[in-house]
PDB file of N, CA and C in Angstrom:
ATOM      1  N   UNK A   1     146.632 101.767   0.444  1.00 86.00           N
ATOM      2  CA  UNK A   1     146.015 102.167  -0.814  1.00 86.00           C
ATOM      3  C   UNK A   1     146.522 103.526  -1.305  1.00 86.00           C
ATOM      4  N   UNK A   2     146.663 104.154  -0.476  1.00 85.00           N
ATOM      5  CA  UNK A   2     147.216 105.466  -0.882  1.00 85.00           C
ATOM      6  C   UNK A   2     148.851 105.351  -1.510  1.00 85.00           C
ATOM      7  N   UNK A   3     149.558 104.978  -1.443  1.00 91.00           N
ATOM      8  CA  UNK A   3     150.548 104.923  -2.559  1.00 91.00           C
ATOM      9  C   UNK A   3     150.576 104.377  -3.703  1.00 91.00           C
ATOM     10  N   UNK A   4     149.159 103.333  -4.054  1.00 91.00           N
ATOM     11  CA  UNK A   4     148.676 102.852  -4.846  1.00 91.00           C
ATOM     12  C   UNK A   4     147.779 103.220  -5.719  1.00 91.00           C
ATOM     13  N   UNK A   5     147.690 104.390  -5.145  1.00 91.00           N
ATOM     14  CA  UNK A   5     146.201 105.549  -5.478  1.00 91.00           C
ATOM     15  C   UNK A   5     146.894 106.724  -5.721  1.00 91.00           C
ATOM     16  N   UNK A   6     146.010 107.293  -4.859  1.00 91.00           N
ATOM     17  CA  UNK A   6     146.046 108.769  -4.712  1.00 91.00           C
ATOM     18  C   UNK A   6     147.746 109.190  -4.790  1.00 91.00           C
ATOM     19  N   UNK A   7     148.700 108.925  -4.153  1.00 89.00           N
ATOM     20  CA  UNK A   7     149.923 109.229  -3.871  1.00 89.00           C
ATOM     21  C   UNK A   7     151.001 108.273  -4.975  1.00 89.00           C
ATOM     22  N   UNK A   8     150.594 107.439  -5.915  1.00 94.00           N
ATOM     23  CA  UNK A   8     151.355 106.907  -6.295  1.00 94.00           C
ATOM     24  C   UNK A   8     152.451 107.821  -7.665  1.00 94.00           C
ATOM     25  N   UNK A   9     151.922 108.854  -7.984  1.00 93.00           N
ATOM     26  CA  UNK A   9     152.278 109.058  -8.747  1.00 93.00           C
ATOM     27  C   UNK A   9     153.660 110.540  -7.962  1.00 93.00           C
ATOM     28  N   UNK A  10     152.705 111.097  -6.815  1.00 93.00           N
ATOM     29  CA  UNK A  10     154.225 111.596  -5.869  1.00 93.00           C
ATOM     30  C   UNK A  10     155.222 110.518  -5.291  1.00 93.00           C
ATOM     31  N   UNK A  11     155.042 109.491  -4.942  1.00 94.00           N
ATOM     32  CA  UNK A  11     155.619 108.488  -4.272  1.00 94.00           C
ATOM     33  C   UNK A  11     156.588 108.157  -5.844  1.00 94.00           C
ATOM     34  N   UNK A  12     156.051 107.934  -6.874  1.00 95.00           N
ATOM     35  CA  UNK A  12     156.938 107.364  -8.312  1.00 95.00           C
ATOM     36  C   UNK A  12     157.724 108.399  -8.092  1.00 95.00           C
ATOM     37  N   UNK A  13     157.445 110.128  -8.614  1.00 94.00           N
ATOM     38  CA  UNK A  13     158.389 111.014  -8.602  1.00 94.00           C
ATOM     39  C   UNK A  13     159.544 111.150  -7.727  1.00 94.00           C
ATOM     40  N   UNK A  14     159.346 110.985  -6.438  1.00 92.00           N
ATOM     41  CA  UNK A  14     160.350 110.988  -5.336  1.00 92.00           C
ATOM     42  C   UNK A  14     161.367 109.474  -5.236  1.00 92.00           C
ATOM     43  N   UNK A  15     160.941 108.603  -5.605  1.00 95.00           N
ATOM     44  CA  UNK A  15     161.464 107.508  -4.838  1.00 95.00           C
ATOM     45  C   UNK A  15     162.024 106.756  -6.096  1.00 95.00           C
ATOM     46  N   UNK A  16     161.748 107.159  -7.059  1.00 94.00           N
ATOM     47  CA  UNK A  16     162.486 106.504  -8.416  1.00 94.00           C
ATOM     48  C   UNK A  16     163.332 107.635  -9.108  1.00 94.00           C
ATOM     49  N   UNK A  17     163.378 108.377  -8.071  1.00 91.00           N
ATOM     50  CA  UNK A  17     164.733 109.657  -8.946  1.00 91.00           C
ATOM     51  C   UNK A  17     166.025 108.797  -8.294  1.00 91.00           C
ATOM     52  N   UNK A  18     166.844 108.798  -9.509  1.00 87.00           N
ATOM     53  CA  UNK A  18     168.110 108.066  -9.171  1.00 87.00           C
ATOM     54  C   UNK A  18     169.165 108.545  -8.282  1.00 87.00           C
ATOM     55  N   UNK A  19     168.599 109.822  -7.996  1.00 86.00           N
ATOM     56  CA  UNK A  19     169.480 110.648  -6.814  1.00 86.00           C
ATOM     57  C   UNK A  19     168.730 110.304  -5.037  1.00 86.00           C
ATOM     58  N   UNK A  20     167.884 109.697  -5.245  1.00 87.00           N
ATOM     59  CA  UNK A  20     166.769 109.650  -4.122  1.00 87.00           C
ATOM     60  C   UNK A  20     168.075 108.829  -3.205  1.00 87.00           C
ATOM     61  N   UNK A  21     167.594 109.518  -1.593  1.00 86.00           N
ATOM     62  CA  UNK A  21     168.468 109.313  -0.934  1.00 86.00           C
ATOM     63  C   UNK A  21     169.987 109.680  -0.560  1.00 86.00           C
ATOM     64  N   UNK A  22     170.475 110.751  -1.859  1.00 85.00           N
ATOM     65  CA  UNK A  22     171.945 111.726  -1.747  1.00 85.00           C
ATOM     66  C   UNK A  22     172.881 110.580  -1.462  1.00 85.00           C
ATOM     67  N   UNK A  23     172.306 109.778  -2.625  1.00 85.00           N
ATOM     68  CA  UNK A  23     173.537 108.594  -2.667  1.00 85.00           C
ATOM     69  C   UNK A  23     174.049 107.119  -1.173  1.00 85.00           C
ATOM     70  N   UNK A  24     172.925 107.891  -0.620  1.00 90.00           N
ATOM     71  CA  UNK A  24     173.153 106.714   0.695  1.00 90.00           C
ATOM     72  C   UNK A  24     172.397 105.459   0.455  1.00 90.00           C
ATOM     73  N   UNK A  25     171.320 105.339  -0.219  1.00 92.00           N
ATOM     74  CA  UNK A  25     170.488 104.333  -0.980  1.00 92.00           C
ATOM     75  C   UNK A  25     170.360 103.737  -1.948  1.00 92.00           C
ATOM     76  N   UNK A  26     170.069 102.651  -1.993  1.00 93.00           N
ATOM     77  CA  UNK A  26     170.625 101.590  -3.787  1.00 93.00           C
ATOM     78  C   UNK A  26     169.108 102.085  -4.468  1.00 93.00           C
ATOM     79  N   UNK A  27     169.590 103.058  -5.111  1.00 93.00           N
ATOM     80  CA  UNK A  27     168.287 103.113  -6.428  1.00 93.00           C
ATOM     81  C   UNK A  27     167.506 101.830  -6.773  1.00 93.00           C
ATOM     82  N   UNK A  28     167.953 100.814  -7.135  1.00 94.00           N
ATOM     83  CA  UNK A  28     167.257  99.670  -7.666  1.00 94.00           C
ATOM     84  C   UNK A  28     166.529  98.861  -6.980  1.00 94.00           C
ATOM     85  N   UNK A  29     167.216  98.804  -5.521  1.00 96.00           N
ATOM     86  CA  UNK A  29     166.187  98.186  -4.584  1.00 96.00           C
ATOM     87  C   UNK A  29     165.140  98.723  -4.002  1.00 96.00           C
ATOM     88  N   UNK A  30     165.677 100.518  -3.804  1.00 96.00           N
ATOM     89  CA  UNK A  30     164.202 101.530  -3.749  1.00 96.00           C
ATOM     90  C   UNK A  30     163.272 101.340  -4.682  1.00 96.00           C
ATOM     91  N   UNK A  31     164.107 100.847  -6.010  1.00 96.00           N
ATOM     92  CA  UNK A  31     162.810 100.978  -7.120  1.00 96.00           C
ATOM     93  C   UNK A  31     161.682  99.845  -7.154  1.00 96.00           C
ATOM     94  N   UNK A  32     162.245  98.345  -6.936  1.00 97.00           N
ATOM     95  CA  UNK A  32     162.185  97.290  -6.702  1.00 97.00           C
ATOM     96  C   UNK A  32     160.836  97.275  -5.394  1.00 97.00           C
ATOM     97  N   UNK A  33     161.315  98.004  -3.871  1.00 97.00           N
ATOM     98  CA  UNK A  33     159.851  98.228  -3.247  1.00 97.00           C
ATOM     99  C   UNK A  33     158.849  98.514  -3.598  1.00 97.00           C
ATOM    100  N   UNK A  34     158.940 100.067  -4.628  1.00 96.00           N
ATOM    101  CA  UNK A  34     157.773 100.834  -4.944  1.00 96.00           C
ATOM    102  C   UNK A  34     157.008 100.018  -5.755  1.00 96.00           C
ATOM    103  N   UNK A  35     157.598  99.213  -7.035  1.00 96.00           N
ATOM    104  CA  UNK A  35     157.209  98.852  -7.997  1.00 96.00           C
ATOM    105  C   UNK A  35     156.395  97.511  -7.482  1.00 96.00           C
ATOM    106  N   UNK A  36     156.941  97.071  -6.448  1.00 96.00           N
ATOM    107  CA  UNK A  36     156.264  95.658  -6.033  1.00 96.00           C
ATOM    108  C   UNK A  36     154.661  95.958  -5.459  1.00 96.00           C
ATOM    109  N   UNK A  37     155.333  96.977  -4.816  1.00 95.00           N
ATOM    110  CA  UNK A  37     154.131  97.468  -3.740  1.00 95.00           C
ATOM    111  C   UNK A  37     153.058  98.137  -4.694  1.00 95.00           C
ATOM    112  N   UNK A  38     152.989  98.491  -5.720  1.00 95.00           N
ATOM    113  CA  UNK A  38     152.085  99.988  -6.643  1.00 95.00           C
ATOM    114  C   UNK A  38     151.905  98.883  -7.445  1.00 95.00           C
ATOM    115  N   UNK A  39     152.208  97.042  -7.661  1.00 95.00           N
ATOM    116  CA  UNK A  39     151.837  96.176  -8.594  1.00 95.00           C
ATOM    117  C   UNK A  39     150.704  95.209  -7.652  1.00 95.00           C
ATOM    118  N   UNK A  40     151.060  95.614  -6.375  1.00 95.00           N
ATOM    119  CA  UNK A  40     150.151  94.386  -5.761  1.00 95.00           C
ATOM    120  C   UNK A  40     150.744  93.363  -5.259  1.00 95.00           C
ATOM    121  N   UNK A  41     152.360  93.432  -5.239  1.00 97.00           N
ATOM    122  CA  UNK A  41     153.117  92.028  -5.263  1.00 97.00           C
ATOM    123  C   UNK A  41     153.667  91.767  -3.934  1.00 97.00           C
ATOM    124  N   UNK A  42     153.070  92.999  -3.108  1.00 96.00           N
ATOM    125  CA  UNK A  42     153.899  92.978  -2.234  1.00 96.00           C
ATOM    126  C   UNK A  42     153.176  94.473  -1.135  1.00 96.00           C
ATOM    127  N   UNK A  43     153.069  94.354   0.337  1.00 96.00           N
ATOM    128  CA  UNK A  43     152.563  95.231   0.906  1.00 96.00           C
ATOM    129  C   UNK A  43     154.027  96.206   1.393  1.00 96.00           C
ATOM    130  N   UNK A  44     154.786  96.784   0.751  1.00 96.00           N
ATOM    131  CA  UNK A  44     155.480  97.810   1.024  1.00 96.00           C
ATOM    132  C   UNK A  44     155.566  99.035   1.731  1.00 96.00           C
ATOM    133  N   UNK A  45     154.140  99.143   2.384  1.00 96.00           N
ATOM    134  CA  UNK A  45     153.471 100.530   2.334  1.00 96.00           C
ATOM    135  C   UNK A  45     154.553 101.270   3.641  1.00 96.00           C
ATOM    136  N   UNK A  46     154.631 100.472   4.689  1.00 97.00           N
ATOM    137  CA  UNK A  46     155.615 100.848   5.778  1.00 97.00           C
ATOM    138  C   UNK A  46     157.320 101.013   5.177  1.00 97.00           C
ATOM    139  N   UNK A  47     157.843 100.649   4.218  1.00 97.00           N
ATOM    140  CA  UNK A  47     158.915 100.651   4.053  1.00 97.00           C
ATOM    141  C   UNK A  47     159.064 101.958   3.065  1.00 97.00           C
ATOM    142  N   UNK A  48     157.687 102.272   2.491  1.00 96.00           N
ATOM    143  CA  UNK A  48     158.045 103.405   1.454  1.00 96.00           C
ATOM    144  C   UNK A  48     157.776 104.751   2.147  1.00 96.00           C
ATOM    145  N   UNK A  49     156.887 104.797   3.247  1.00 96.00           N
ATOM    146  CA  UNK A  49     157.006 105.593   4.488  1.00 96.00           C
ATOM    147  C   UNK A  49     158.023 106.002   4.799  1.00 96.00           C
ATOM    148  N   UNK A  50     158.923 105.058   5.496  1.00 97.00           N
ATOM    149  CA  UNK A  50     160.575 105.275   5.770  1.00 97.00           C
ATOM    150  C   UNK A  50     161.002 106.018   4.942  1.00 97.00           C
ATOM    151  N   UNK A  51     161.021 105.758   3.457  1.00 96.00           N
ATOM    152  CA  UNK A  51     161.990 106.343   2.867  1.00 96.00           C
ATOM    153  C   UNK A  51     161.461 107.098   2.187  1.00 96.00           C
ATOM    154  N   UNK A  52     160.037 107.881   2.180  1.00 94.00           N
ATOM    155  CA  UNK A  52     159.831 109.213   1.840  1.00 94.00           C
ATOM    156  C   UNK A  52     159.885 109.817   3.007  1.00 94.00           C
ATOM    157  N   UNK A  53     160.176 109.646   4.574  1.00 94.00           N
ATOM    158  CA  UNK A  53     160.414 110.408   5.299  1.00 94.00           C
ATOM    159  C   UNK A  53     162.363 110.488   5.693  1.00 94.00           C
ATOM    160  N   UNK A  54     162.869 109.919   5.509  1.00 94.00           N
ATOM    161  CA  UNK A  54     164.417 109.672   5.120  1.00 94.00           C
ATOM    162  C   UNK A  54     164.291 110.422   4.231  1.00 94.00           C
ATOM    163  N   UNK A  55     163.978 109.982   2.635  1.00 90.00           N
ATOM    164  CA  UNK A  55     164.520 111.249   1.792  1.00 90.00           C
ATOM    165  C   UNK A  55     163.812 112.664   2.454  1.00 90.00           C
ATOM    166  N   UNK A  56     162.930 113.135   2.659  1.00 91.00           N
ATOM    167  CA  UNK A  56     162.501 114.424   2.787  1.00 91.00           C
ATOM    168  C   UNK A  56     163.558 114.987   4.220  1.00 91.00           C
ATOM    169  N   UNK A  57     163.909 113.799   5.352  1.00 92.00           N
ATOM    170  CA  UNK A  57     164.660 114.610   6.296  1.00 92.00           C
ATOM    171  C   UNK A  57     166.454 114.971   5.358  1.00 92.00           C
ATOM    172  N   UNK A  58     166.304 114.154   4.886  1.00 90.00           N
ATOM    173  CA  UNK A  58     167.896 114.365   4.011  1.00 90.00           C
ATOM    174  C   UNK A  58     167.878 115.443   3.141  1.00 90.00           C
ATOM    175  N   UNK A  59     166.610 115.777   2.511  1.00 85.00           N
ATOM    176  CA  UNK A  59     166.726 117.359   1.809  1.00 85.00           C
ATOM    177  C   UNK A  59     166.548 118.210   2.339  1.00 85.00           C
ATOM    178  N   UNK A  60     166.131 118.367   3.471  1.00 88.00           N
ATOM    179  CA  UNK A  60     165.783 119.276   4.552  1.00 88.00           C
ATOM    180  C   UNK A  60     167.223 119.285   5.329  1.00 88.00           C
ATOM    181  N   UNK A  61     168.093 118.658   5.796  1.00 82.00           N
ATOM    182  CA  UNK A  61     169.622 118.740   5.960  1.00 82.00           C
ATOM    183  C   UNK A  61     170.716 119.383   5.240  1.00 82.00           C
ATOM    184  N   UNK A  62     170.319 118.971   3.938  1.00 73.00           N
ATOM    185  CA  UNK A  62     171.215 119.245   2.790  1.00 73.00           C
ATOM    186  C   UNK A  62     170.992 121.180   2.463  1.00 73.00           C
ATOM    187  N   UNK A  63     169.854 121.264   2.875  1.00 68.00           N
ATOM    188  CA  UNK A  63     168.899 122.946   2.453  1.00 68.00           C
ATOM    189  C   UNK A  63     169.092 123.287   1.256  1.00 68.00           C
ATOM    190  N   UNK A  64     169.021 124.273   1.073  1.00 65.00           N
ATOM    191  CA  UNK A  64     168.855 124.564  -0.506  1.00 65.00           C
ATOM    192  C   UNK A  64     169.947 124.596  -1.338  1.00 65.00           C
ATOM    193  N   UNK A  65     169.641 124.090  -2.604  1.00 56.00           N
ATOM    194  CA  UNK A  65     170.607 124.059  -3.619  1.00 56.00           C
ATOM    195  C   UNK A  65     171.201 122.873  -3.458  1.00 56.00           C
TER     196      UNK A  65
END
């Protein structure tokens, strides 16, 4: 519920930026999870986990700028 809720609107910001992932990830199919999962169509909740903790370790690698 919480990416469906409370978090959906940080989870939209992060995971539908077309840079999400520093190019190692297909934008459309990231978009394609969130959107399924934040419609009801689909329980995503473990896969969008992954990849807000993937993207956050990948900006935390990359460091600033």
């Amino acid at each position: 519920d919480w990416f469906r809720k409370e978090l959906a609107t940080d989870v939209r910001d992060r995971l539908l930026d077309p840079g999400v992932g520093g190019g190692l990830l297909e934008p459309r199919e990231v978009a394609s999870i969130v959107v399924d999962h934040q419609a009801g169509k689909a329980d995503n909740s473990a896969r969008i986990w992954s990849l807000l903790f993937f993207d956050e370790w990948r900006r935390s690698e990359a460091g600033p700028g």
